[in-house]
PDB file of C-alpha atoms in Angstrom:
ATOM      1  CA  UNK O1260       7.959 -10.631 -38.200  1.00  0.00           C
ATOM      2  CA  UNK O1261       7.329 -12.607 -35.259  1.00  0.00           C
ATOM      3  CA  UNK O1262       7.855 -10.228 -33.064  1.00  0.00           C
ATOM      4  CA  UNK O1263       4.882  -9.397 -30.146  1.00  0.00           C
ATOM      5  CA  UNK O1264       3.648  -5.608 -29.837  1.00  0.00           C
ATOM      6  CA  UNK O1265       1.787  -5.010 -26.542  1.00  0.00           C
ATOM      7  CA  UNK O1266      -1.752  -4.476 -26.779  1.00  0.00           C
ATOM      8  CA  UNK O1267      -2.123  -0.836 -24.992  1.00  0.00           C
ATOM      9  CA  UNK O1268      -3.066  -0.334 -21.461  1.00  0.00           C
ATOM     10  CA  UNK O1269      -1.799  -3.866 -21.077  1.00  0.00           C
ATOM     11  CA  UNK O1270       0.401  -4.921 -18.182  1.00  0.00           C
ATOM     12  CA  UNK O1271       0.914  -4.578 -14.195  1.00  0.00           C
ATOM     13  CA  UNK O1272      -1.069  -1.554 -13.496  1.00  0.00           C
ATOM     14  CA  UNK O1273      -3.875  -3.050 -14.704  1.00  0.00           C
ATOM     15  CA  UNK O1274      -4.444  -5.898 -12.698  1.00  0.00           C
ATOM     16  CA  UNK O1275      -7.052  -6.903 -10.277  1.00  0.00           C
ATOM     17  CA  UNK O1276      -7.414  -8.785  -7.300  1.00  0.00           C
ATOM     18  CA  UNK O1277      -9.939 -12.092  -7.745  1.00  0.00           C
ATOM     19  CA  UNK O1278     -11.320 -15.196  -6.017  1.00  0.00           C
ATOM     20  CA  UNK O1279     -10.020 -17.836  -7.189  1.00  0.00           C
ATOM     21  CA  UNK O1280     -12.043 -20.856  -7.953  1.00  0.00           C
ATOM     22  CA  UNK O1281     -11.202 -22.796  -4.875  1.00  0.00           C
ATOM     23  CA  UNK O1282     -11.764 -20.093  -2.766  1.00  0.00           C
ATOM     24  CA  UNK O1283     -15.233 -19.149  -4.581  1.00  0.00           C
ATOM     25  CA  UNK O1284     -16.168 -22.794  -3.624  1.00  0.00           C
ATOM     26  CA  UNK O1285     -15.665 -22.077  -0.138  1.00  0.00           C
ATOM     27  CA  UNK O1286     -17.284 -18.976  -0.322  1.00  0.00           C
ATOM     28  CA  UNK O1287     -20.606 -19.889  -2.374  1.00  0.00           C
ATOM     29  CA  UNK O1288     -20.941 -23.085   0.014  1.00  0.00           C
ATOM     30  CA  UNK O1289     -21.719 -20.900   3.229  1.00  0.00           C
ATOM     31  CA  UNK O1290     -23.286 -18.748   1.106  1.00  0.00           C
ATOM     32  CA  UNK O1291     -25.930 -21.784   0.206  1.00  0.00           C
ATOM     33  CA  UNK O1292     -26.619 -22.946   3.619  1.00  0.00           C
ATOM     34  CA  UNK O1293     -27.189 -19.257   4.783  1.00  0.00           C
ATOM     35  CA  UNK O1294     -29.628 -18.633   1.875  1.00  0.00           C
ATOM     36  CA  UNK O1295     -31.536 -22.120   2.623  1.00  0.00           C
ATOM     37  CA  UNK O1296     -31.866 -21.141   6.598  1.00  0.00           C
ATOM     38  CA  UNK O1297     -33.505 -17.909   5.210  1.00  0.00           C
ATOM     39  CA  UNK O1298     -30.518 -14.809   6.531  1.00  0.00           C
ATOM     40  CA  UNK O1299     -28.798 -14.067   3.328  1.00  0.00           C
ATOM     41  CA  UNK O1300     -30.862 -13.314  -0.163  1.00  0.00           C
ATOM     42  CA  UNK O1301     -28.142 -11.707  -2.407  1.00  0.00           C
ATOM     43  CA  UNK O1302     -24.515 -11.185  -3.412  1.00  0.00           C
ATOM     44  CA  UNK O1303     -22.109  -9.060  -5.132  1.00  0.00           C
ATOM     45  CA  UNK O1304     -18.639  -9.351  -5.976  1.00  0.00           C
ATOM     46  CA  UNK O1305     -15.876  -6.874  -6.918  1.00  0.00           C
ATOM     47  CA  UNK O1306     -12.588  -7.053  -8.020  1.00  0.00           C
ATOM     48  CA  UNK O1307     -10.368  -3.772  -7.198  1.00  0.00           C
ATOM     49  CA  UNK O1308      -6.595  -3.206  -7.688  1.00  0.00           C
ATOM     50  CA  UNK O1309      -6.180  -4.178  -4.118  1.00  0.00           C
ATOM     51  CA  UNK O1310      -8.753  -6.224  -2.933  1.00  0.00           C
ATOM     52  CA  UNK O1311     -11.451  -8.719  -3.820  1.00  0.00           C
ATOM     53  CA  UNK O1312     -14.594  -8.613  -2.148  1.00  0.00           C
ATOM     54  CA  UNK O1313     -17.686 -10.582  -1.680  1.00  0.00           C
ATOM     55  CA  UNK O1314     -20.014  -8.910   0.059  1.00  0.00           C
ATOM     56  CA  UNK O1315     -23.578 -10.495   1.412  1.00  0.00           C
ATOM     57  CA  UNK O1316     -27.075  -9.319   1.577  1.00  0.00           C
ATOM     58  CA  UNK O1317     -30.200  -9.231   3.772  1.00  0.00           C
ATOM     59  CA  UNK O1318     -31.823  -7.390   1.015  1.00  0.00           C
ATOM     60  CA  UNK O1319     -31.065  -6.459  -2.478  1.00  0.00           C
ATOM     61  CA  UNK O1320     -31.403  -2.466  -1.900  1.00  0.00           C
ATOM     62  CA  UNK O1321     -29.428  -2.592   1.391  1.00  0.00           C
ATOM     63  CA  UNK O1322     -26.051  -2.009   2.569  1.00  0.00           C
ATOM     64  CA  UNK O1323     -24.163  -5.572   2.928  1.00  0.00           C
ATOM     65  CA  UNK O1324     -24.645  -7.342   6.307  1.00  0.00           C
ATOM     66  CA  UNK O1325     -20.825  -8.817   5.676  1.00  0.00           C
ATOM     67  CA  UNK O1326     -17.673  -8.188   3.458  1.00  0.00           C
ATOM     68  CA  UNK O1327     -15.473 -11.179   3.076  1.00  0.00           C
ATOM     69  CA  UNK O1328     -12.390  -9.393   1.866  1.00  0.00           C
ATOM     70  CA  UNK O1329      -8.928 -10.869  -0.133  1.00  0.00           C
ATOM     71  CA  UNK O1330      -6.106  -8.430   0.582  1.00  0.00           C
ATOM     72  CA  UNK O1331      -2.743 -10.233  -1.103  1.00  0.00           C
ATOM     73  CA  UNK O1332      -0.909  -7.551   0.094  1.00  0.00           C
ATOM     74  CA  UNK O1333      -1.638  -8.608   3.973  1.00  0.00           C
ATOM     75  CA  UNK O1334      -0.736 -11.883   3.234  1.00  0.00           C
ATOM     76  CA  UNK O1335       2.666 -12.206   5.453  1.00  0.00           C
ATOM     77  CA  UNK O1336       1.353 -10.109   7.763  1.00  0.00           C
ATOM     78  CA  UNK O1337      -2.044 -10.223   9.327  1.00  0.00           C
ATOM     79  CA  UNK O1338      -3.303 -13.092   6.701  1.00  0.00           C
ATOM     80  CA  UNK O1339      -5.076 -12.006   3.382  1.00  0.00           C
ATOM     81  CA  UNK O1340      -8.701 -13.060   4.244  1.00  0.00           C
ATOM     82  CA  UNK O1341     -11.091 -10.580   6.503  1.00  0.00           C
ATOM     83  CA  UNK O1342     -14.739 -10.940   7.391  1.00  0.00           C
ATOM     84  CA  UNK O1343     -16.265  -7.245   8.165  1.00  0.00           C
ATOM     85  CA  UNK O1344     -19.486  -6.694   9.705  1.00  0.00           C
ATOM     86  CA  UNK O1345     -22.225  -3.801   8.720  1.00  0.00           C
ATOM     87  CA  UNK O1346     -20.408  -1.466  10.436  1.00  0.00           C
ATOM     88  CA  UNK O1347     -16.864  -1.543   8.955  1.00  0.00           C
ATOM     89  CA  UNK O1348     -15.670  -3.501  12.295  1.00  0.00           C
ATOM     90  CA  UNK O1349     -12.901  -6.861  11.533  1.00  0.00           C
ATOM     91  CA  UNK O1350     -14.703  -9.829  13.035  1.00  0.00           C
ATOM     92  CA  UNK O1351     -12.259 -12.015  11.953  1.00  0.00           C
ATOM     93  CA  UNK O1352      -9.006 -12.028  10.154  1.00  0.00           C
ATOM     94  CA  UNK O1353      -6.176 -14.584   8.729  1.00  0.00           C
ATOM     95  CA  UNK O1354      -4.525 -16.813   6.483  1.00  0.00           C
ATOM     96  CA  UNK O1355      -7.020 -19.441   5.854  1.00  0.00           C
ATOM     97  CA  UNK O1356     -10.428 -18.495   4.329  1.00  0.00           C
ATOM     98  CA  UNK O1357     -12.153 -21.728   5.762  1.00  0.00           C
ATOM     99  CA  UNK O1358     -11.100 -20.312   9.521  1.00  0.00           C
ATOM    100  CA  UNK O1359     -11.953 -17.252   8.717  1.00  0.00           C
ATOM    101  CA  UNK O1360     -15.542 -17.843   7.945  1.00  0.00           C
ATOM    102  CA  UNK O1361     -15.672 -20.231  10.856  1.00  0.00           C
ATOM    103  CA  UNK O1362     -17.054 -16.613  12.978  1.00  0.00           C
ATOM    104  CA  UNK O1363     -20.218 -16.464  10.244  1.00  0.00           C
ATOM    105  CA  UNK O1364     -20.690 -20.153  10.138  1.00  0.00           C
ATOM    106  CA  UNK O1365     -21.758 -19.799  13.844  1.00  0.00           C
ATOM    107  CA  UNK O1366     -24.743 -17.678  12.897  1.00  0.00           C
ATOM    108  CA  UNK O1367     -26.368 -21.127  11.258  1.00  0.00           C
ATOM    109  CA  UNK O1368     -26.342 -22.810  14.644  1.00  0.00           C
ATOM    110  CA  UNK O1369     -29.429 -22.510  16.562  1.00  0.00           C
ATOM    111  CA  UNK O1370     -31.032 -23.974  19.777  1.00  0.00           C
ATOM    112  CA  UNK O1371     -34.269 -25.738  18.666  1.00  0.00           C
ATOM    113  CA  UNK O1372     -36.964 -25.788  20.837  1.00  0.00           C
TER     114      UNK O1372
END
């Protein structure tokens, strides 16, 4: 009687790749102080088989300015974090997200006159 049947459709092959929590945090906090100085407006996130993405927009109808991208499967190799530009180029990649975002962080830094 106490034994478990498996709900169907259940199991590996249908698991995605997510933020986590900690890594949201990270995320959402650049994604504040680029909203406040006026360059992003919107966000969307999606979680695939293989990869997590959070991409950012200039406007909601446009293509996304950036893709920061979690690939586990890169994660002893190349590091499991990616920023991509507009045109599909790697600006930066590796195995902390922090360091990672360090190349869009740089956008918020601007001579004042």
């Amino acid at each position: 009687m106490n034994s478990l049947t498996p709900f169907p459709g259940s199991g590996a092959a249908n698991e995605v790749v997510s933020f986590h929590r900690t890594e949201l945090n990270v995320i959402l906090s650049l994604y504040g102080r680029m909203v406040a100085a006026g360059e992003w407006r919107d966000y969307g996130i999606s979680s695939l088989r293989d990869v997590a993405v959070f991409s950012v927009f200039r406007r909601t109808a446009e293509h996304p300015l950036y893709r920061i991208e979690k690939r586990p499967r890169l994660r002893n190799r190349q590091g499991q974090y990616a920023v991509i530009g507009m045109d599909g180029q790697v600006l930066k990649r590796g195995h902390e997200l922090r360091t990672v975002l360090r190349v869009l962080e740089r956008k918020l830094i601007r001579a004042v006159e």
